[in-house]
PDB file of C-alpha atoms in Angstrom:
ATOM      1  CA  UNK C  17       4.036 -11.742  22.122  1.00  0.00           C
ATOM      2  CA  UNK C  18       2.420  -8.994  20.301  1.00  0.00           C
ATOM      3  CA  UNK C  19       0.383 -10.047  16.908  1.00  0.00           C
ATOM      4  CA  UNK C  20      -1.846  -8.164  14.809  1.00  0.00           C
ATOM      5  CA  UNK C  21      -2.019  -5.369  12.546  1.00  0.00           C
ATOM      6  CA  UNK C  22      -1.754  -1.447  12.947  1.00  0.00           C
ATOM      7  CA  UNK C  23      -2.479   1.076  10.352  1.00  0.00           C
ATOM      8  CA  UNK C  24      -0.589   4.251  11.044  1.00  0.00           C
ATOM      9  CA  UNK C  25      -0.919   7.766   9.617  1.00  0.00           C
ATOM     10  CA  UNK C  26       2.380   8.211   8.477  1.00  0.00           C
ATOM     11  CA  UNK C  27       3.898  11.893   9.087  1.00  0.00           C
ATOM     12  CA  UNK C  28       5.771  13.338   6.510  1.00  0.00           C
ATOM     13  CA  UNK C  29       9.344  13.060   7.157  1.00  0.00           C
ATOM     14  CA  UNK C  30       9.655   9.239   7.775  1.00  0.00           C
ATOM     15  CA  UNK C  31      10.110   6.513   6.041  1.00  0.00           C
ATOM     16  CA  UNK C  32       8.042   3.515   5.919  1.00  0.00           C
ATOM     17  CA  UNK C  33      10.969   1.250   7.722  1.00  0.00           C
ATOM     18  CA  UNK C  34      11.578   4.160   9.944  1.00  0.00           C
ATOM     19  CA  UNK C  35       8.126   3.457  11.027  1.00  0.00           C
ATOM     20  CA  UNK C  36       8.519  -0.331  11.437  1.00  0.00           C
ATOM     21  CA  UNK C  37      11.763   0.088  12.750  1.00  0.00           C
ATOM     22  CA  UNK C  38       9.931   2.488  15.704  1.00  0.00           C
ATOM     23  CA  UNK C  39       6.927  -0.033  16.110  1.00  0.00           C
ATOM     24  CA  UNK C  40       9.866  -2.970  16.901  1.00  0.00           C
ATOM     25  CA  UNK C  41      10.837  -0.765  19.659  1.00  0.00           C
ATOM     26  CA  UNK C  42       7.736  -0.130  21.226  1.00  0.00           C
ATOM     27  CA  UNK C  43       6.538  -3.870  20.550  1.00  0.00           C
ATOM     28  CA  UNK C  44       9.389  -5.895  21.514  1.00  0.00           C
ATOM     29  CA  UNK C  45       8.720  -7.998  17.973  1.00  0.00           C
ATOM     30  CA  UNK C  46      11.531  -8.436  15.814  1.00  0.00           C
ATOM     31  CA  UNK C  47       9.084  -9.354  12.978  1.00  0.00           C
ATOM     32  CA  UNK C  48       7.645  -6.430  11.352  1.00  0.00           C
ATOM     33  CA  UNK C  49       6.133  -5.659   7.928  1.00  0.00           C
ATOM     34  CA  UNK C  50       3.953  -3.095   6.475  1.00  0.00           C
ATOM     35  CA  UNK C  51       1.673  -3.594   3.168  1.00  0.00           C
ATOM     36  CA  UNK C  52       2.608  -0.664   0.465  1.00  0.00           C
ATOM     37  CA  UNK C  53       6.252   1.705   0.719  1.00  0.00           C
ATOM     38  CA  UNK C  54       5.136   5.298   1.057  1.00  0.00           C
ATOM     39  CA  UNK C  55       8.044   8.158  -0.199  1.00  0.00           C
ATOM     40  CA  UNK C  56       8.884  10.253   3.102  1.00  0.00           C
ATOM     41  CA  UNK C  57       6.580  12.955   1.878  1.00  0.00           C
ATOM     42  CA  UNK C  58       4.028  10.838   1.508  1.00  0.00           C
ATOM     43  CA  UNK C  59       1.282  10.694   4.891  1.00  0.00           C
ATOM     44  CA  UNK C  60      -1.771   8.571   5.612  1.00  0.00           C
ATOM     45  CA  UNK C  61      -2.523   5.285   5.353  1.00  0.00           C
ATOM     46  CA  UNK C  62       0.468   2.237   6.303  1.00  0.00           C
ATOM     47  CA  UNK C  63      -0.680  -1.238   7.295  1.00  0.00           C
ATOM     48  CA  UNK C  64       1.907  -2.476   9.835  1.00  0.00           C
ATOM     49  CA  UNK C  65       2.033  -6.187  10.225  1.00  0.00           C
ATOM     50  CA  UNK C  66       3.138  -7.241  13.143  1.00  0.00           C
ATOM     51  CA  UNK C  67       4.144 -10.879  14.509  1.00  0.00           C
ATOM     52  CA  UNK C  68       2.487 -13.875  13.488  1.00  0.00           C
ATOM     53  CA  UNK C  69       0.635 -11.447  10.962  1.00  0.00           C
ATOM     54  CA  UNK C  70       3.137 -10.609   8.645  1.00  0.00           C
ATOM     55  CA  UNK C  71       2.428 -13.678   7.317  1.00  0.00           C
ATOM     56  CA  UNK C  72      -0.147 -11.535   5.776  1.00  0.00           C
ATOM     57  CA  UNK C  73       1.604  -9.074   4.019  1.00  0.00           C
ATOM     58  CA  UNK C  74       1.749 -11.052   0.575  1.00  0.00           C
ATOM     59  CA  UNK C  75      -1.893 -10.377   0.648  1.00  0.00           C
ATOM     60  CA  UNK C  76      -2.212  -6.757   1.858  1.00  0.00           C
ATOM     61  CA  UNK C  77       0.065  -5.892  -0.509  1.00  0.00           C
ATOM     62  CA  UNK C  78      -1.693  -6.847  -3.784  1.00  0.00           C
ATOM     63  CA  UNK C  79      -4.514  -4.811  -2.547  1.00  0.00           C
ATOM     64  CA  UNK C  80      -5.540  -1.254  -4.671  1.00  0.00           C
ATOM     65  CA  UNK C  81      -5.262   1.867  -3.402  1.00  0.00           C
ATOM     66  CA  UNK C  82      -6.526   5.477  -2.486  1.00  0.00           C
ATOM     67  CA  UNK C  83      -4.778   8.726  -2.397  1.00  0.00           C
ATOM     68  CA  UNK C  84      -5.579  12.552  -2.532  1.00  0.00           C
ATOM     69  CA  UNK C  85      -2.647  14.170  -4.264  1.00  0.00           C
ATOM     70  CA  UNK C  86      -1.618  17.659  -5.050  1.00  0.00           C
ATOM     71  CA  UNK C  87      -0.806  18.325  -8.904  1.00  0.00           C
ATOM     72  CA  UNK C  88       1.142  21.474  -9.387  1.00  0.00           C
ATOM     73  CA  UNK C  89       0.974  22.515 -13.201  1.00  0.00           C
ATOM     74  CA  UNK C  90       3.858  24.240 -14.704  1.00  0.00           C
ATOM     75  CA  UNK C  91       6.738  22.860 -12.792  1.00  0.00           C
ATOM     76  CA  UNK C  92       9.123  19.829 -14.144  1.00  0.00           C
ATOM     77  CA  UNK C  93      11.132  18.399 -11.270  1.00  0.00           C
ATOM     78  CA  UNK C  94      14.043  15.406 -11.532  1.00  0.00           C
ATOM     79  CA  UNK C  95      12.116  13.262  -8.939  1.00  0.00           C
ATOM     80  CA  UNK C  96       8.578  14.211 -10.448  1.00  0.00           C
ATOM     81  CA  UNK C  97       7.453  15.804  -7.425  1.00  0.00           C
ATOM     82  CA  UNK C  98       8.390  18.898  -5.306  1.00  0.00           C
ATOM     83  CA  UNK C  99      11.166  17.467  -3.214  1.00  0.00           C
ATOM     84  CA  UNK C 100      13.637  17.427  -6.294  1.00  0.00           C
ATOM     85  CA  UNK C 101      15.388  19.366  -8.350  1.00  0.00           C
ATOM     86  CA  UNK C 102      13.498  21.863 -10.417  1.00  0.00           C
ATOM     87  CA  UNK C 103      14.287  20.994 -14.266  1.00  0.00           C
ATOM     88  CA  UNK C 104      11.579  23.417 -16.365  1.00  0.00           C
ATOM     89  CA  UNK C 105       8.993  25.956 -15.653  1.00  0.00           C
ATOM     90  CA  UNK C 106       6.458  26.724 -17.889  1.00  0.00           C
ATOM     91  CA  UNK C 107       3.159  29.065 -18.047  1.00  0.00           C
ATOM     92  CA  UNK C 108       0.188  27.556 -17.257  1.00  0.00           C
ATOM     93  CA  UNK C 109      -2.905  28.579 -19.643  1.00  0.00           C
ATOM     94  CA  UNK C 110      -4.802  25.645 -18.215  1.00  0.00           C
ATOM     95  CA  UNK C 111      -8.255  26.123 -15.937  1.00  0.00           C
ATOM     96  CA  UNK C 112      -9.851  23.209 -14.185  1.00  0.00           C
ATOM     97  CA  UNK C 113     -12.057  22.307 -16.592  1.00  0.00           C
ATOM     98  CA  UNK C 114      -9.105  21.992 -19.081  1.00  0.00           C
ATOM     99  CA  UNK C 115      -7.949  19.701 -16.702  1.00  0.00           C
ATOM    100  CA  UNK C 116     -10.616  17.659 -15.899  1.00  0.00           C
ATOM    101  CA  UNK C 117     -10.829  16.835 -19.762  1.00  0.00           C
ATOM    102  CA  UNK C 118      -7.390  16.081 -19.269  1.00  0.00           C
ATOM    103  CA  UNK C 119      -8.152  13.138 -17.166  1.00  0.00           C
ATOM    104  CA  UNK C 120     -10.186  10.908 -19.408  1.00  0.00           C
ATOM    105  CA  UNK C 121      -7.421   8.913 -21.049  1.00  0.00           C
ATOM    106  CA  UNK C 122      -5.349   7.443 -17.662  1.00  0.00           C
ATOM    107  CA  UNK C 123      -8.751   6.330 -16.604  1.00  0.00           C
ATOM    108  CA  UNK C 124      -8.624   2.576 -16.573  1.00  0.00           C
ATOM    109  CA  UNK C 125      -5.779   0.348 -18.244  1.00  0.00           C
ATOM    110  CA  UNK C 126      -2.884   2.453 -18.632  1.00  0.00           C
ATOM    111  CA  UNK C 127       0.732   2.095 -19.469  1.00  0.00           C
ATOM    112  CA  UNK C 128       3.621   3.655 -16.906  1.00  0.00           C
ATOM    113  CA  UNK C 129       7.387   4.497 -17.334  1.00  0.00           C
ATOM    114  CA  UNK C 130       8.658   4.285 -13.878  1.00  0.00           C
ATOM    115  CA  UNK C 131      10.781   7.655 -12.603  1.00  0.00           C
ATOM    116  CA  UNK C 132      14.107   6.983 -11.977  1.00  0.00           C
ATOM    117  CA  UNK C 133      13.704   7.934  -8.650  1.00  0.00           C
ATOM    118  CA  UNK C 134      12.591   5.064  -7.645  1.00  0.00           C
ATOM    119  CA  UNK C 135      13.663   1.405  -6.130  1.00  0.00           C
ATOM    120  CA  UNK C 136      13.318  -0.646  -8.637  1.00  0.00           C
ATOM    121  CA  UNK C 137      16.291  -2.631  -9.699  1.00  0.00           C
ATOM    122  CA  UNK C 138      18.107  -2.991 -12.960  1.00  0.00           C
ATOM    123  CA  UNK C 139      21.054  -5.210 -12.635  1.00  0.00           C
ATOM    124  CA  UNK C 140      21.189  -5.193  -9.187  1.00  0.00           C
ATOM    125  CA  UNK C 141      21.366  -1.496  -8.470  1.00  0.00           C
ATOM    126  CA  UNK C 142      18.271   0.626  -7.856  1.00  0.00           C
ATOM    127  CA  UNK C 143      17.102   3.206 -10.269  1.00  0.00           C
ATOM    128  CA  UNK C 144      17.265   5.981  -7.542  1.00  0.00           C
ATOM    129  CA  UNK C 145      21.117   4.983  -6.607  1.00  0.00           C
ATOM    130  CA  UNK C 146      21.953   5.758 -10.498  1.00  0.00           C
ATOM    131  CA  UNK C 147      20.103   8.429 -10.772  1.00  0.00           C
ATOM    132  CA  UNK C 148      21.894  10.085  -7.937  1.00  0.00           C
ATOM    133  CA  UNK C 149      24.653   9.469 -10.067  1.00  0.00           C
ATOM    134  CA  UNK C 150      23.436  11.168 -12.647  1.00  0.00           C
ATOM    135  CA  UNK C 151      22.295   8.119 -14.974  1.00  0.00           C
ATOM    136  CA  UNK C 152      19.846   7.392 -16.828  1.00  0.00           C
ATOM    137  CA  UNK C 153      18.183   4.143 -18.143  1.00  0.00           C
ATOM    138  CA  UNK C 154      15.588   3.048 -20.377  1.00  0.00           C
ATOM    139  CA  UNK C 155      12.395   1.682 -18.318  1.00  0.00           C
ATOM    140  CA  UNK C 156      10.071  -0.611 -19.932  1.00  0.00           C
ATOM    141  CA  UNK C 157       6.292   0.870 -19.665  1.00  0.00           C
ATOM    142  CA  UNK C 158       4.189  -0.917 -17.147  1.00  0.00           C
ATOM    143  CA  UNK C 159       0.597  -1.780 -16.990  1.00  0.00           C
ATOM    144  CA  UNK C 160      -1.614  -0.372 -13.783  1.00  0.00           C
ATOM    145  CA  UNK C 161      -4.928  -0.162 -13.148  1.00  0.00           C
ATOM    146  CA  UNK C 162      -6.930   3.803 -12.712  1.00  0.00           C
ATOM    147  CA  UNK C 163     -10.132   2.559 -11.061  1.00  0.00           C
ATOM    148  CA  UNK C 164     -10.901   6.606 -10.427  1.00  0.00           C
ATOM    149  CA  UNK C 165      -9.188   9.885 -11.165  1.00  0.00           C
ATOM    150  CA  UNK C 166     -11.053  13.124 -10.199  1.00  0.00           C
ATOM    151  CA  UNK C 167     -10.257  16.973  -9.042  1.00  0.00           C
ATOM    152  CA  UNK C 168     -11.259  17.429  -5.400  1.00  0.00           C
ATOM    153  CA  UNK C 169     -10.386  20.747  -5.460  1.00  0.00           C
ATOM    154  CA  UNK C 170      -8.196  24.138  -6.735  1.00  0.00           C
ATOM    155  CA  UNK C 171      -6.012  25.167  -3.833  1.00  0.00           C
ATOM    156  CA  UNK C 172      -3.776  27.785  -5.855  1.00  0.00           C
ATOM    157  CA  UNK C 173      -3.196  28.993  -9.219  1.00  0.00           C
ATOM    158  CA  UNK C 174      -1.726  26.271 -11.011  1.00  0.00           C
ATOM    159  CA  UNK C 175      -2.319  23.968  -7.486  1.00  0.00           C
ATOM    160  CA  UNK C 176      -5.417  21.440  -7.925  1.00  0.00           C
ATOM    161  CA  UNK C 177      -5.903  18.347  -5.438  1.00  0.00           C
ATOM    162  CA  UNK C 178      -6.505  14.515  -7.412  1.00  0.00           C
ATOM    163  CA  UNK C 179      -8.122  11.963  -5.743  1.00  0.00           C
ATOM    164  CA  UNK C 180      -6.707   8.960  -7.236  1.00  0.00           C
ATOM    165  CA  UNK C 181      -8.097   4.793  -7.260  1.00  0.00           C
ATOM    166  CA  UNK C 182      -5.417   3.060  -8.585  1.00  0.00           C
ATOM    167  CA  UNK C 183      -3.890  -0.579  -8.286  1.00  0.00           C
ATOM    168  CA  UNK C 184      -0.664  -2.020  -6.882  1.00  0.00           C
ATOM    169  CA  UNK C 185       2.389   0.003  -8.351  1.00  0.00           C
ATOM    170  CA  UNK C 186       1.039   2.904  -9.623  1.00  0.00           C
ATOM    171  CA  UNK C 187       3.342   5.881  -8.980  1.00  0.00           C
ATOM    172  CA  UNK C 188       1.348   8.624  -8.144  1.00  0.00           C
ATOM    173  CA  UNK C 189       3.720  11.572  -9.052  1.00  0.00           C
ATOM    174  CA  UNK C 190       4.506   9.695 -12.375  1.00  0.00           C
ATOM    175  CA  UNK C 191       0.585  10.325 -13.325  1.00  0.00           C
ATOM    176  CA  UNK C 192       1.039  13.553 -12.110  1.00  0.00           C
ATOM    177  CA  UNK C 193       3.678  14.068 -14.074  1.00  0.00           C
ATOM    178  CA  UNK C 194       2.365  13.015 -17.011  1.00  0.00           C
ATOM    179  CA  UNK C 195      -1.070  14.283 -16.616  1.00  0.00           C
ATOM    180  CA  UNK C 196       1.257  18.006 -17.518  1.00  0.00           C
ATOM    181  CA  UNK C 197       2.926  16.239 -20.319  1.00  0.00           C
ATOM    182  CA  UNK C 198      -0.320  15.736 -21.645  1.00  0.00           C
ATOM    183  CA  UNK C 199      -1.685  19.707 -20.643  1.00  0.00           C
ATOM    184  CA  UNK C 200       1.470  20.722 -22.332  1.00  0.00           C
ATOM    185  CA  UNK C 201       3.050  22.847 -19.508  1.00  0.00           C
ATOM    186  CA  UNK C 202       4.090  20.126 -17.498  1.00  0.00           C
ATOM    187  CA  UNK C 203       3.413  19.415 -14.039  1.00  0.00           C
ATOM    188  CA  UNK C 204       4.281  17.454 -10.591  1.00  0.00           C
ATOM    189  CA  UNK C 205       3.091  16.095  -7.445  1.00  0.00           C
ATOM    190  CA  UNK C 206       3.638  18.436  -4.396  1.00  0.00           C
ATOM    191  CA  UNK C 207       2.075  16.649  -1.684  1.00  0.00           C
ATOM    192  CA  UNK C 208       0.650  13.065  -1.536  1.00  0.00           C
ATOM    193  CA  UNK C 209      -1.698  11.381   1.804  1.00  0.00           C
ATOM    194  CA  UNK C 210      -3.157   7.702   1.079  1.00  0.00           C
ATOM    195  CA  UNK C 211      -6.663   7.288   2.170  1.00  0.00           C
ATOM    196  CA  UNK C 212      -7.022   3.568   1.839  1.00  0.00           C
ATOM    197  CA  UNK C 213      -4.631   0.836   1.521  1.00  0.00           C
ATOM    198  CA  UNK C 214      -5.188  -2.805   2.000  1.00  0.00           C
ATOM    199  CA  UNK C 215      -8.830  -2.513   2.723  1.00  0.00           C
ATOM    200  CA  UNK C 216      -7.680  -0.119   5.556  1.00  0.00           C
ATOM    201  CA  UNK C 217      -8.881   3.832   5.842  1.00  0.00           C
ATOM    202  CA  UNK C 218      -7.971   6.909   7.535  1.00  0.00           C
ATOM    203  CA  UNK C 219     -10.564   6.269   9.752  1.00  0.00           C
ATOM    204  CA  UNK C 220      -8.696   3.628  11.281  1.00  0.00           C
ATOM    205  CA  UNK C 221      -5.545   4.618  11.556  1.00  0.00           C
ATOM    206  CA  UNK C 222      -3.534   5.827  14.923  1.00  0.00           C
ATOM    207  CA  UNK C 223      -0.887   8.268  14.649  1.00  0.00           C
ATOM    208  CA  UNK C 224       3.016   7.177  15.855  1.00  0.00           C
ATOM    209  CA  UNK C 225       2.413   9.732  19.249  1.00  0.00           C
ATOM    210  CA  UNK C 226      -0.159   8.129  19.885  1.00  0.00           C
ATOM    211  CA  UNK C 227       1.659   4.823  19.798  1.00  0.00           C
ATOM    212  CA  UNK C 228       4.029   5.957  21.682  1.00  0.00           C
ATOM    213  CA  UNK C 229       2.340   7.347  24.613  1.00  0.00           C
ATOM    214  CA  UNK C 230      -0.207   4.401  24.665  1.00  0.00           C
ATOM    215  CA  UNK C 231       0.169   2.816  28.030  1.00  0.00           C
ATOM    216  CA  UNK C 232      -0.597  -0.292  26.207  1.00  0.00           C
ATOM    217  CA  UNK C 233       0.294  -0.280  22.710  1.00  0.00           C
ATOM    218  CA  UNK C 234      -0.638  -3.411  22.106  1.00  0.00           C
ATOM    219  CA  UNK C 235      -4.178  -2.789  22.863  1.00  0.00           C
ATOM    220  CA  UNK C 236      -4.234  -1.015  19.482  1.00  0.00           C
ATOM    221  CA  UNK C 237      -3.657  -3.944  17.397  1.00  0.00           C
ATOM    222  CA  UNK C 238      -6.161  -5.264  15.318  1.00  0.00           C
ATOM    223  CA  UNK C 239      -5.976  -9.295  15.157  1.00  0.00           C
ATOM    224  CA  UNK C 240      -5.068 -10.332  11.862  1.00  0.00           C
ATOM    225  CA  UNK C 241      -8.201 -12.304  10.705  1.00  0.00           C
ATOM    226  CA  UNK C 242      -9.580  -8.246  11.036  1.00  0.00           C
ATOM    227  CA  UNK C 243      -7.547  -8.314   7.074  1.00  0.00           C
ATOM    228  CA  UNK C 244      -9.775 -11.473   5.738  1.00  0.00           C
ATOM    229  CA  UNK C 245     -12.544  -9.994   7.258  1.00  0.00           C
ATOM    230  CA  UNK C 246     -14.591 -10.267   3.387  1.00  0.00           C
ATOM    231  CA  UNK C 247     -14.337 -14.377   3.762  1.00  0.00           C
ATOM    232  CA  UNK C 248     -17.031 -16.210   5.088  1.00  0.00           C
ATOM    233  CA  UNK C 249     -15.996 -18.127   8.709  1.00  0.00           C
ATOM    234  CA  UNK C 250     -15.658 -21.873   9.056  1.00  0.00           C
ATOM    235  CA  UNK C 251     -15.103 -23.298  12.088  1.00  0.00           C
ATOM    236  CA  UNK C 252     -13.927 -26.455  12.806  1.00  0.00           C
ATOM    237  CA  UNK C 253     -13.936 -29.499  15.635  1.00  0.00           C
ATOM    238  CA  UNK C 254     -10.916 -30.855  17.468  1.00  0.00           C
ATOM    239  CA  UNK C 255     -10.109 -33.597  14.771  1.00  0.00           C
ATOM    240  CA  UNK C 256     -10.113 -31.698  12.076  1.00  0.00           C
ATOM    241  CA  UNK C 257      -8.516 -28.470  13.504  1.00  0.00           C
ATOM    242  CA  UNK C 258      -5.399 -31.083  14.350  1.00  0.00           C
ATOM    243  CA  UNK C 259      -5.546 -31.853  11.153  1.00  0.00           C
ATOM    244  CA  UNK C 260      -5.157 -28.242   9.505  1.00  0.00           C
ATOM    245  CA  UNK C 261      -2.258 -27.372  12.257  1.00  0.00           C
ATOM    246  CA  UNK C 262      -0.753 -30.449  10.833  1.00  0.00           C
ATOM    247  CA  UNK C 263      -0.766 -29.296   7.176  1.00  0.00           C
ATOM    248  CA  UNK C 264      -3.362 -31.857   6.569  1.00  0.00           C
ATOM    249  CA  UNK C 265      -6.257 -31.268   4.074  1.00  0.00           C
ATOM    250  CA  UNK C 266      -9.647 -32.118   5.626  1.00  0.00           C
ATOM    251  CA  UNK C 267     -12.888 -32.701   4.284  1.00  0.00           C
ATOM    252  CA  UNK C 268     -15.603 -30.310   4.481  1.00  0.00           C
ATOM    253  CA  UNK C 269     -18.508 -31.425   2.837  1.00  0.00           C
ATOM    254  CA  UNK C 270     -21.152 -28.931   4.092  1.00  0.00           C
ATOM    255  CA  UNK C 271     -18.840 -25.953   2.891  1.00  0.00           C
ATOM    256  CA  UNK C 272     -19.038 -24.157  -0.775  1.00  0.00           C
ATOM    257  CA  UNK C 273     -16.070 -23.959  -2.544  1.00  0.00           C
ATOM    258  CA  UNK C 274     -14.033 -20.844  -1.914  1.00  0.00           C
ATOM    259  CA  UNK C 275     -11.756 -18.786   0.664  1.00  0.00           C
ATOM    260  CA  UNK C 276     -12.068 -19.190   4.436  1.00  0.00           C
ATOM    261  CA  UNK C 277     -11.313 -17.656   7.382  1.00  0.00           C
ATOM    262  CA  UNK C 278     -10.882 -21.022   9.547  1.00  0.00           C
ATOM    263  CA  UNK C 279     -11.171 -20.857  12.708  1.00  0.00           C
ATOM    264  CA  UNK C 280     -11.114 -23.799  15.872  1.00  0.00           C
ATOM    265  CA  UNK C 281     -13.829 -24.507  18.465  1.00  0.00           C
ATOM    266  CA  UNK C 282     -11.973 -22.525  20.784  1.00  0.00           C
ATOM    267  CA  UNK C 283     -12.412 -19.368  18.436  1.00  0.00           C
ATOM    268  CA  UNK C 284      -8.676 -19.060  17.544  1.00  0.00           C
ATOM    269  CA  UNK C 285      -7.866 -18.063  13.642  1.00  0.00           C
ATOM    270  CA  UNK C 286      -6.458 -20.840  12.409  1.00  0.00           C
ATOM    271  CA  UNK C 287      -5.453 -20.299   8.370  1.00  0.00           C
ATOM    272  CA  UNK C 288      -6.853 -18.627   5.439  1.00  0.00           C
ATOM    273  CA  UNK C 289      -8.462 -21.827   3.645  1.00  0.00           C
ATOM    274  CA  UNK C 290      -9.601 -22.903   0.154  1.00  0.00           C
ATOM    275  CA  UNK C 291     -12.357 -25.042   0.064  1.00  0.00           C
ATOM    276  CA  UNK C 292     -12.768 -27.388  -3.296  1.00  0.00           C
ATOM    277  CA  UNK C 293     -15.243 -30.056  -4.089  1.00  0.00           C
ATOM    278  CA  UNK C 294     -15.554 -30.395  -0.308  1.00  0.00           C
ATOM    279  CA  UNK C 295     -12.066 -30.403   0.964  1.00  0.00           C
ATOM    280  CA  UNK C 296     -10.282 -28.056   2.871  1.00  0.00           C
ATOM    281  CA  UNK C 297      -6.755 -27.201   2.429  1.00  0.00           C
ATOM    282  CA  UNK C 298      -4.556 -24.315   4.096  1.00  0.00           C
ATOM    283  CA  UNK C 299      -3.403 -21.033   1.977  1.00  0.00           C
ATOM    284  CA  UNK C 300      -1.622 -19.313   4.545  1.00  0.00           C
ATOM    285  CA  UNK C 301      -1.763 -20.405   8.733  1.00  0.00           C
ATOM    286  CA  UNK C 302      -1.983 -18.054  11.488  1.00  0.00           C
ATOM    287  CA  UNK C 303      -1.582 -20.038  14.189  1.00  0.00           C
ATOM    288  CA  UNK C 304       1.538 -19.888  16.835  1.00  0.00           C
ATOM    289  CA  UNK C 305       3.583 -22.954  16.752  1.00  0.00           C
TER     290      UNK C 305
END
């Protein structure tokens, strides 16, 4: 049975359960998750969870993120970004310095509307599903994190590049959006590629052909403990190890308190563990049962 994690490059064009729904195929695994939706513009970075490691997803998914995005000033779109429908257009006086002093205030703690384009829910329907429809609802401003904002580059005119640090559900092309609120001539995203995601880079990431013409795909799994890889290792002896497959808290006395990757004597990843006052007690197992 296949277990572990791949990080695919996501091509533009695909959605991120159209590439889950491929990696079921080639895996024979029904269960299938991936740590952070990506719009089907979007490229880079996806964290696929597969097997016995989706288990893992609740924790991938909190994780902050990195993305290089393109801004394009002077253009107001429905969708806030290039694949919608155009709205306004506006001259652009603005030169990258302009916008670099633009940037200072959505460094840090910041407040967000979320675009209507999008799937969050308001009495059961999703904001994208009305908007189609040609509603529109209020959206209560929510708080994410900047941790860095910065111009890579000017690729055109009124085209600059962003590299962008930012925490769980932060919409890029909302920030790019409202970074040309803010410049006064408006302004949205035209291409987006994440860069890291759940502790996961670019570096390690396979593309879906070469997935699919792997003669052994599953030899490009990563085992799951590879996501806990920050927590210290705590192996345990026979007794105890039936204990924590049991569900049963054990006692540890030689360990610090804090997070564990637990493993058995026979080097198998057992559970992510939290150690207090010197007893051990499961988060989240890993083991087949």
């Amino acid at each position: 049975m296949a277990n572990g994690i791949i990080v695919i490059d996501k091509p533009a064009g695909w959605t991120s359960m159209d590439v889950c729904a491929k990696i079921r195929g080639v895996l024979h695994e029904r269960r299938v998750g991936h740590a952070g939706t990506l719009d089907p513009m979007a490229t880079g970075v996806l964290p696929v969870f597969v097997g016995r490691a989706t288990r893992a997803v609740e924790f991938a998914a909190e994780g902050g993120k990195e993305y290089v995005a393109g801004l394009r000033l002077g253009v107001v779109t429905n969708t806030q970004d290039t694949s919608g429908t155009v709205l306004e257009e506006r001259p652009v006086a603005v030169d990258r310095s302009a916008l670099e002093a633009a940037l200072a205030p959505f460094r840090g703690d910041i407040l967000q509307i979320p675009p209507m384009y999008s799937a969050i829910k308001r009495d059961g329907k999703k904001l994208y599903e009305l908007a189609r429809k040609g509603q529109e609802v209020e959206r209560e401003p929510r708080p994410v994190t900047i941790y860095g904002l910065d111009v890579v580059e000017q690729t055109g005119p009124a085209d600059y590049l962003l590299r962008v640090k930012c925490s769980k559900g932060t919409y890029v092309r909302t920030l790019c959006h409202d970074i040309g609120q803010a410049l006064g001539c408006g302004g949205c995203m035209y291409s987006l590629r994440r860069t890291e995601a759940a502790g996961f880079s670019l570096d390690q990431a396979v593309t879906l052909d070469a997935l699919l013409s792997a003669e052994d795909p599953q030899s490009l799994l990563l085992p799951v403990d590879a996501y806990f890889a920050g927590r210290p290792i705590l192996i345990l002896k026979a007794g105890p190890e039936k204990k924590v497959r049991n569900g049963t808290a054990v006692s540890v006395p030689q360990a610090a308190d804090g997070q564990y990757r637990v493993y058995g004597e026979s080097g198998a990843f057992l559970a992510l563990g939290q150690v207090s006052g010197g007893r051990l007690t499961t988060i989240k197992s890993f083991f087949e049962v």
